[in-house]
PDB file of C-alpha atoms in Angstrom:
ATOM      1  CA  MET A   1      32.234 111.737  -5.448  1.00  0.00           C
ATOM      2  CA  LEU A   2      34.986 108.295  -6.696  1.00  0.00           C
ATOM      3  CA  ASN A   3      34.601 106.697  -3.868  1.00  0.00           C
ATOM      4  CA  LYS A   4      31.088 105.008  -5.836  1.00  0.00           C
ATOM      5  CA  TYR A   5      33.305 103.971  -9.237  1.00  0.00           C
ATOM      6  CA  ALA A   6      35.977 103.327  -8.099  1.00  0.00           C
ATOM      7  CA  ARG A   7      35.343 101.464  -5.431  1.00  0.00           C
ATOM      8  CA  ALA A   8      33.237  98.832  -7.268  1.00  0.00           C
ATOM      9  CA  PHE A   9      35.874  98.141 -10.098  1.00  0.00           C
ATOM     10  CA  PHE A  10      38.282  97.620  -7.828  1.00  0.00           C
ATOM     11  CA  THR A  11      36.013  95.522  -6.090  1.00  0.00           C
ATOM     12  CA  ARG A  12      36.069  93.528  -8.533  1.00  0.00           C
ATOM     13  CA  VAL A  13      39.519  93.736 -10.211  1.00  0.00           C
ATOM     14  CA  LEU A  14      40.454  92.747  -6.850  1.00  0.00           C
ATOM     15  CA  THR A  15      38.044  89.436  -5.341  1.00  0.00           C
ATOM     16  CA  PRO A  16      40.304  86.955  -6.596  1.00  0.00           C
ATOM     17  CA  PHE A  17      42.635  87.972  -4.667  1.00  0.00           C
ATOM     18  CA  ALA A  18      40.594  88.296  -2.152  1.00  0.00           C
ATOM     19  CA  ALA A  19      39.686  84.751  -2.008  1.00  0.00           C
ATOM     20  CA  LEU A  20      43.239  83.054  -2.530  1.00  0.00           C
ATOM     21  CA  LEU A  21      44.342  84.557   0.972  1.00  0.00           C
ATOM     22  CA  ILE A  22      41.034  83.980   2.418  1.00  0.00           C
ATOM     23  CA  ARG A  23      42.264  79.701   0.686  1.00  0.00           C
ATOM     24  CA  LEU A  24      45.838  80.507   1.922  1.00  0.00           C
ATOM     25  CA  GLY A  25      44.474  81.471   5.731  1.00  0.00           C
ATOM     26  CA  VAL A  26      44.855  84.464   6.493  1.00  0.00           C
ATOM     27  CA  SER A  27      41.447  86.623   8.201  1.00  0.00           C
ATOM     28  CA  PRO A  28      40.660  89.961   6.959  1.00  0.00           C
ATOM     29  CA  ASP A  29      41.888  92.058   9.868  1.00  0.00           C
ATOM     30  CA  ALA A  30      45.655  90.826   9.202  1.00  0.00           C
ATOM     31  CA  VAL A  31      45.681  92.974   5.520  1.00  0.00           C
ATOM     32  CA  THR A  32      44.078  96.144   7.434  1.00  0.00           C
ATOM     33  CA  LEU A  33      46.464  96.194   9.727  1.00  0.00           C
ATOM     34  CA  VAL A  34      49.154  94.965   7.655  1.00  0.00           C
ATOM     35  CA  GLY A  35      48.469  97.426   4.353  1.00  0.00           C
ATOM     36  CA  THR A  36      48.666 100.159   7.225  1.00  0.00           C
ATOM     37  CA  GLY A  37      51.697  99.736   8.282  1.00  0.00           C
ATOM     38  CA  GLY A  38      52.985  99.577   4.902  1.00  0.00           C
ATOM     39  CA  VAL A  39      51.075 102.883   3.789  1.00  0.00           C
ATOM     40  CA  VAL A  40      52.140 104.578   7.547  1.00  0.00           C
ATOM     41  CA  ALA A  41      55.988 103.112   6.025  1.00  0.00           C
ATOM     42  CA  GLY A  42      55.716 104.811   2.987  1.00  0.00           C
ATOM     43  CA  ALA A  43      55.534 108.100   3.948  1.00  0.00           C
ATOM     44  CA  LEU A  44      56.881 108.911   7.449  1.00  0.00           C
ATOM     45  CA  VAL A  45      60.076 107.058   5.908  1.00  0.00           C
ATOM     46  CA  PHE A  46      60.182 108.249   2.155  1.00  0.00           C
ATOM     47  CA  TYR A  47      57.942 111.197   1.960  1.00  0.00           C
ATOM     48  CA  PRO A  48      60.713 113.467   4.812  1.00  0.00           C
ATOM     49  CA  LEU A  49      63.434 112.690   2.087  1.00  0.00           C
ATOM     50  CA  GLY A  50      61.926 113.939  -0.214  1.00  0.00           C
ATOM     51  CA  GLU A  51      61.261 110.332  -2.101  1.00  0.00           C
ATOM     52  CA  PHE A  52      57.359 111.485  -3.735  1.00  0.00           C
ATOM     53  CA  PHE A  53      57.983 108.412  -6.174  1.00  0.00           C
ATOM     54  CA  TRP A  54      58.795 105.811  -4.624  1.00  0.00           C
ATOM     55  CA  GLY A  55      57.107 106.681  -1.282  1.00  0.00           C
ATOM     56  CA  THR A  56      53.735 107.013  -3.921  1.00  0.00           C
ATOM     57  CA  VAL A  57      54.828 103.655  -5.291  1.00  0.00           C
ATOM     58  CA  VAL A  58      54.999 101.975  -1.771  1.00  0.00           C
ATOM     59  CA  ILE A  59      51.627 103.332   0.490  1.00  0.00           C
ATOM     60  CA  THR A  60      49.716 102.851  -3.568  1.00  0.00           C
ATOM     61  CA  LEU A  61      50.800  98.248  -3.053  1.00  0.00           C
ATOM     62  CA  PHE A  62      48.776  98.911   0.768  1.00  0.00           C
ATOM     63  CA  VAL A  63      46.296 100.884   0.117  1.00  0.00           C
ATOM     64  CA  PHE A  64      44.185  98.271  -2.348  1.00  0.00           C
ATOM     65  CA  SER A  65      44.049  96.316   1.254  1.00  0.00           C
ATOM     66  CA  ASP A  66      40.971  98.685   2.333  1.00  0.00           C
ATOM     67  CA  LEU A  67      39.491  97.133  -0.517  1.00  0.00           C
ATOM     68  CA  VAL A  68      41.251  94.005  -0.195  1.00  0.00           C
ATOM     69  CA  ASP A  69      40.266  93.177   3.452  1.00  0.00           C
ATOM     70  CA  GLY A  70      35.844  93.953   2.801  1.00  0.00           C
ATOM     71  CA  ASN A  71      35.739  92.083  -0.150  1.00  0.00           C
ATOM     72  CA  MET A  72      37.433  88.996   1.862  1.00  0.00           C
ATOM     73  CA  ALA A  73      35.214  90.290   4.994  1.00  0.00           C
ATOM     74  CA  ARG A  74      31.738  89.329   2.600  1.00  0.00           C
ATOM     75  CA  GLN A  75      33.761  86.660   1.194  1.00  0.00           C
ATOM     76  CA  LEU A  76      33.429  85.363   4.761  1.00  0.00           C
ATOM     77  CA  GLY A  77      30.082  86.200   6.064  1.00  0.00           C
ATOM     78  CA  ARG A  78      31.818  88.060   8.216  1.00  0.00           C
ATOM     79  CA  SER A  79      31.474  91.567   8.061  1.00  0.00           C
ATOM     80  CA  SER A  80      31.086  92.676  11.919  1.00  0.00           C
ATOM     81  CA  ARG A  81      31.108  96.078  13.670  1.00  0.00           C
ATOM     82  CA  TRP A  82      34.547  95.228  14.894  1.00  0.00           C
ATOM     83  CA  GLY A  83      35.711  94.946  11.510  1.00  0.00           C
ATOM     84  CA  ALA A  84      34.418  98.052  10.345  1.00  0.00           C
ATOM     85  CA  PHE A  85      35.169 100.006  13.596  1.00  0.00           C
ATOM     86  CA  LEU A  86      39.407  98.832  12.991  1.00  0.00           C
ATOM     87  CA  ASP A  87      38.862  99.852   8.859  1.00  0.00           C
ATOM     88  CA  SER A  88      37.746 103.204   9.294  1.00  0.00           C
ATOM     89  CA  THR A  89      39.971 103.891  12.527  1.00  0.00           C
ATOM     90  CA  LEU A  90      43.287 102.750  10.550  1.00  0.00           C
ATOM     91  CA  ASP A  91      42.686 104.549   7.576  1.00  0.00           C
ATOM     92  CA  ARG A  92      42.685 107.894   9.722  1.00  0.00           C
ATOM     93  CA  VAL A  93      46.442 106.438  11.017  1.00  0.00           C
ATOM     94  CA  ALA A  94      46.940 106.275   7.867  1.00  0.00           C
ATOM     95  CA  ASP A  95      45.877 109.799   6.519  1.00  0.00           C
ATOM     96  CA  SER A  96      47.966 111.021   8.694  1.00  0.00           C
ATOM     97  CA  ALA A  97      50.606 109.787   8.375  1.00  0.00           C
ATOM     98  CA  ILE A  98      50.914 110.621   4.448  1.00  0.00           C
ATOM     99  CA  PHE A  99      49.882 114.231   5.771  1.00  0.00           C
ATOM    100  CA  GLY A 100      52.144 114.009   8.086  1.00  0.00           C
ATOM    101  CA  GLY A 101      55.661 112.612   6.032  1.00  0.00           C
ATOM    102  CA  LEU A 102      54.567 115.953   3.754  1.00  0.00           C
ATOM    103  CA  ALA A 103      53.990 118.266   6.929  1.00  0.00           C
ATOM    104  CA  LEU A 104      58.037 116.509   8.282  1.00  0.00           C
ATOM    105  CA  TRP A 105      59.067 117.566   4.485  1.00  0.00           C
ATOM    106  CA  TYR A 106      58.561 120.941   3.980  1.00  0.00           C
ATOM    107  CA  ALA A 107      59.035 121.268   7.943  1.00  0.00           C
ATOM    108  CA  GLY A 108      62.705 120.393   6.690  1.00  0.00           C
ATOM    109  CA  ARG A 109      64.662 120.363   3.682  1.00  0.00           C
ATOM    110  CA  GLY A 110      61.593 120.870   1.135  1.00  0.00           C
ATOM    111  CA  ASP A 111      61.554 124.852   3.542  1.00  0.00           C
ATOM    112  CA  SER A 112      58.507 126.130   2.840  1.00  0.00           C
ATOM    113  CA  LEU A 113      56.370 126.861   6.337  1.00  0.00           C
ATOM    114  CA  LEU A 114      53.526 127.614   4.432  1.00  0.00           C
ATOM    115  CA  LEU A 115      53.427 124.431   2.626  1.00  0.00           C
ATOM    116  CA  CYS A 116      54.583 122.345   5.830  1.00  0.00           C
ATOM    117  CA  ALA A 117      51.273 124.197   7.584  1.00  0.00           C
ATOM    118  CA  MET A 118      48.767 123.197   4.642  1.00  0.00           C
ATOM    119  CA  ALA A 119      49.483 119.766   5.189  1.00  0.00           C
ATOM    120  CA  ILE A 120      49.153 120.143   8.522  1.00  0.00           C
ATOM    121  CA  PHE A 121      45.481 121.539   7.409  1.00  0.00           C
ATOM    122  CA  CYS A 122      44.251 118.908   5.272  1.00  0.00           C
ATOM    123  CA  LEU A 123      45.220 115.864   7.992  1.00  0.00           C
ATOM    124  CA  ALA A 124      43.243 118.208  10.002  1.00  0.00           C
ATOM    125  CA  SER A 125      40.087 119.042   8.272  1.00  0.00           C
ATOM    126  CA  GLY A 126      39.431 115.099   6.886  1.00  0.00           C
ATOM    127  CA  GLN A 127      40.208 113.890  10.015  1.00  0.00           C
ATOM    128  CA  VAL A 128      36.758 116.688  11.373  1.00  0.00           C
ATOM    129  CA  VAL A 129      35.209 115.857   7.915  1.00  0.00           C
ATOM    130  CA  SER A 130      35.246 112.546   8.347  1.00  0.00           C
ATOM    131  CA  TYR A 131      34.038 112.912  12.360  1.00  0.00           C
ATOM    132  CA  THR A 132      31.410 114.993  11.189  1.00  0.00           C
ATOM    133  CA  LYS A 133      29.658 112.385   9.285  1.00  0.00           C
ATOM    134  CA  ALA A 134      30.247 108.993  12.226  1.00  0.00           C
ATOM    135  CA  ARG A 135      28.619 112.046  14.542  1.00  0.00           C
ATOM    136  CA  GLY A 136      26.236 112.506  12.860  1.00  0.00           C
ATOM    137  CA  GLU A 137      25.182 109.432  12.344  1.00  0.00           C
ATOM    138  CA  ALA A 138      25.950 108.524  15.883  1.00  0.00           C
ATOM    139  CA  ILE A 139      23.256 110.459  17.012  1.00  0.00           C
ATOM    140  CA  GLY A 140      20.972 108.590  14.275  1.00  0.00           C
ATOM    141  CA  LEU A 141      20.872 111.271  11.570  1.00  0.00           C
ATOM    142  CA  PRO A 142      21.457 110.039   7.648  1.00  0.00           C
ATOM    143  CA  VAL A 143      23.512 112.809   6.518  1.00  0.00           C
ATOM    144  CA  ASN A 144      22.902 112.489   3.102  1.00  0.00           C
ATOM    145  CA  VAL A 145      25.951 114.220   1.779  1.00  0.00           C
ATOM    146  CA  ASN A 146      29.088 113.131  -0.247  1.00  0.00           C
ATOM    147  CA  GLY A 147      30.580 116.252  -0.334  1.00  0.00           C
ATOM    148  CA  LEU A 148      33.030 117.435  -2.519  1.00  0.00           C
ATOM    149  CA  VAL A 149      36.298 116.444  -1.125  1.00  0.00           C
ATOM    150  CA  GLU A 150      35.543 112.467   0.573  1.00  0.00           C
ATOM    151  CA  ARG A 151      38.580 110.559   1.416  1.00  0.00           C
ATOM    152  CA  ALA A 152      39.012 108.569  -1.999  1.00  0.00           C
ATOM    153  CA  GLU A 153      39.245 112.007  -3.135  1.00  0.00           C
ATOM    154  CA  ARG A 154      41.665 113.098  -1.301  1.00  0.00           C
ATOM    155  CA  LEU A 155      44.007 109.893  -1.924  1.00  0.00           C
ATOM    156  CA  VAL A 156      44.290 110.291  -4.859  1.00  0.00           C
ATOM    157  CA  ILE A 157      44.756 113.906  -5.242  1.00  0.00           C
ATOM    158  CA  THR A 158      47.511 113.686  -2.714  1.00  0.00           C
ATOM    159  CA  LEU A 159      49.204 110.600  -4.431  1.00  0.00           C
ATOM    160  CA  VAL A 160      48.939 111.436  -7.426  1.00  0.00           C
ATOM    161  CA  ALA A 161      50.592 114.413  -6.819  1.00  0.00           C
ATOM    162  CA  CYS A 162      52.776 112.194  -4.799  1.00  0.00           C
ATOM    163  CA  GLY A 163      54.124 110.591  -7.633  1.00  0.00           C
ATOM    164  CA  LEU A 164      54.491 113.342 -10.474  1.00  0.00           C
ATOM    165  CA  SER A 165      56.684 115.093  -7.967  1.00  0.00           C
ATOM    166  CA  GLY A 166      58.782 112.255  -7.686  1.00  0.00           C
ATOM    167  CA  LEU A 167      59.434 112.290 -11.206  1.00  0.00           C
ATOM    168  CA  HIS A 168      61.790 115.562 -11.144  1.00  0.00           C
ATOM    169  CA  ALA A 169      64.326 113.018  -9.692  1.00  0.00           C
ATOM    170  CA  PHE A 170      64.672 111.776 -12.598  1.00  0.00           C
ATOM    171  CA  GLY A 171      65.055 114.717 -14.943  1.00  0.00           C
ATOM    172  CA  VAL A 172      61.544 115.914 -15.406  1.00  0.00           C
ATOM    173  CA  PRO A 173      61.720 119.198 -15.321  1.00  0.00           C
ATOM    174  CA  GLY A 174      58.539 122.077 -13.639  1.00  0.00           C
ATOM    175  CA  VAL A 175      56.384 118.711 -12.231  1.00  0.00           C
ATOM    176  CA  GLU A 176      57.701 119.444  -8.698  1.00  0.00           C
ATOM    177  CA  ILE A 177      54.890 122.043  -8.716  1.00  0.00           C
ATOM    178  CA  LEU A 178      51.888 119.592  -9.061  1.00  0.00           C
ATOM    179  CA  LEU A 179      52.868 119.039  -5.260  1.00  0.00           C
ATOM    180  CA  PRO A 180      51.713 122.238  -3.980  1.00  0.00           C
ATOM    181  CA  ILE A 181      49.069 123.051  -6.363  1.00  0.00           C
ATOM    182  CA  ALA A 182      48.264 119.489  -5.264  1.00  0.00           C
ATOM    183  CA  LEU A 183      47.244 120.657  -0.767  1.00  0.00           C
ATOM    184  CA  TRP A 184      46.133 123.104  -1.930  1.00  0.00           C
ATOM    185  CA  VAL A 185      43.417 122.073  -3.999  1.00  0.00           C
ATOM    186  CA  VAL A 186      42.945 119.185  -0.643  1.00  0.00           C
ATOM    187  CA  GLY A 187      42.721 122.245   1.434  1.00  0.00           C
ATOM    188  CA  ILE A 188      39.626 124.005   0.772  1.00  0.00           C
ATOM    189  CA  GLY A 189      37.352 121.201  -0.834  1.00  0.00           C
ATOM    190  CA  SER A 190      38.283 119.370   3.077  1.00  0.00           C
ATOM    191  CA  ALA A 191      36.881 123.127   3.853  1.00  0.00           C
ATOM    192  CA  VAL A 192      34.186 123.608   1.615  1.00  0.00           C
ATOM    193  CA  THR A 193      33.233 119.393   1.968  1.00  0.00           C
ATOM    194  CA  LEU A 194      33.048 120.444   5.944  1.00  0.00           C
ATOM    195  CA  GLY A 195      31.416 122.949   5.183  1.00  0.00           C
ATOM    196  CA  GLN A 196      28.818 121.041   3.043  1.00  0.00           C
ATOM    197  CA  ARG A 197      28.325 118.526   6.060  1.00  0.00           C
ATOM    198  CA  VAL A 198      27.790 120.709   8.528  1.00  0.00           C
ATOM    199  CA  VAL A 199      24.777 122.711   6.611  1.00  0.00           C
ATOM    200  CA  THR A 200      23.641 119.340   6.738  1.00  0.00           C
ATOM    201  CA  VAL A 201      23.453 118.349   9.466  1.00  0.00           C
ATOM    202  CA  ARG A 202      22.071 121.315  11.281  1.00  0.00           C
ATOM    203  CA  ARG A 203      18.736 120.930   8.614  1.00  0.00           C
ATOM    204  CA  GLU A 204      18.297 117.766   9.102  1.00  0.00           C
ATOM    205  CA  SER A 205      18.583 117.930  12.816  1.00  0.00           C
ATOM    206  CA  ALA A 206      16.230 120.896  13.044  1.00  0.00           C
ATOM    207  CA  GLU A 207      13.130 118.075  10.615  1.00  0.00           C
ATOM    208  CA  ALA A 208      14.173 115.455  12.952  1.00  0.00           C
ATOM    209  CA  ASP A 209      13.708 118.128  15.584  1.00  0.00           C
ATOM    210  CA  ALA A 210      10.104 119.034  14.326  1.00  0.00           C
ATOM    211  CA  MET A 211       9.340 116.151  13.557  1.00  0.00           C
ATOM    212  CA  ALA A 212      10.093 114.633  17.072  1.00  0.00           C
ATOM    213  CA  GLN A 213       8.252 117.692  18.361  1.00  0.00           C
ATOM    214  CA  GLY A 214       5.239 117.234  16.306  1.00  0.00           C
ATOM    215  CA  GLY A 215       4.844 113.244  17.550  1.00  0.00           C
ATOM    216  CA  THR A 216       4.838 114.254  20.989  1.00  0.00           C
ATOM    217  CA  GLY A 217       1.984 117.102  20.512  1.00  0.00           C
ATOM    218  CA  ALA A 218      -0.168 114.608  18.393  1.00  0.00           C
TER     219      ALA A 218
END
């Protein structure tokens, strides 16, 4: 849902920066690797300590590399299977670090095994949601469904809630409840999205099998 509009907007905004990196001789793969490293460091250093505001600031700065590297590849005319594979793989690493960092917080000083479990569920369900689409496409199906909560929604909801919850350290009252709410929203939304994709793949596979059998019979 957010992918279509947010990506288009930020791609336009970040195009000049991508062009600058190209002139400086930076490769798209290097941007991908640095961006992922920054997200992982921000999540696993700040979040387990409960530093949600500064952790979110660091992560947000590096998250945009996901748009910059693709923009650079298009400007260079170097879009490749390897680049797409690397980008998709490291996206999963970054997502795991974010929810892993939150799980570590709740398993430790955050003192909530329920929310720790919810963060782990968000991590796992997000991975499976991505896998269902990739696997469906790998067996030749279009998987024509976006779903309620895709990666963009998971990141926006979680990072906004983390950042706002971090304002509690600056004396803003009541905001710490936002992160638990966000985890439940992301977890339930991911489960719904998984169901949507499974149902879609089942329908598309049945249609493809029927067409194949019809063609064989003819």
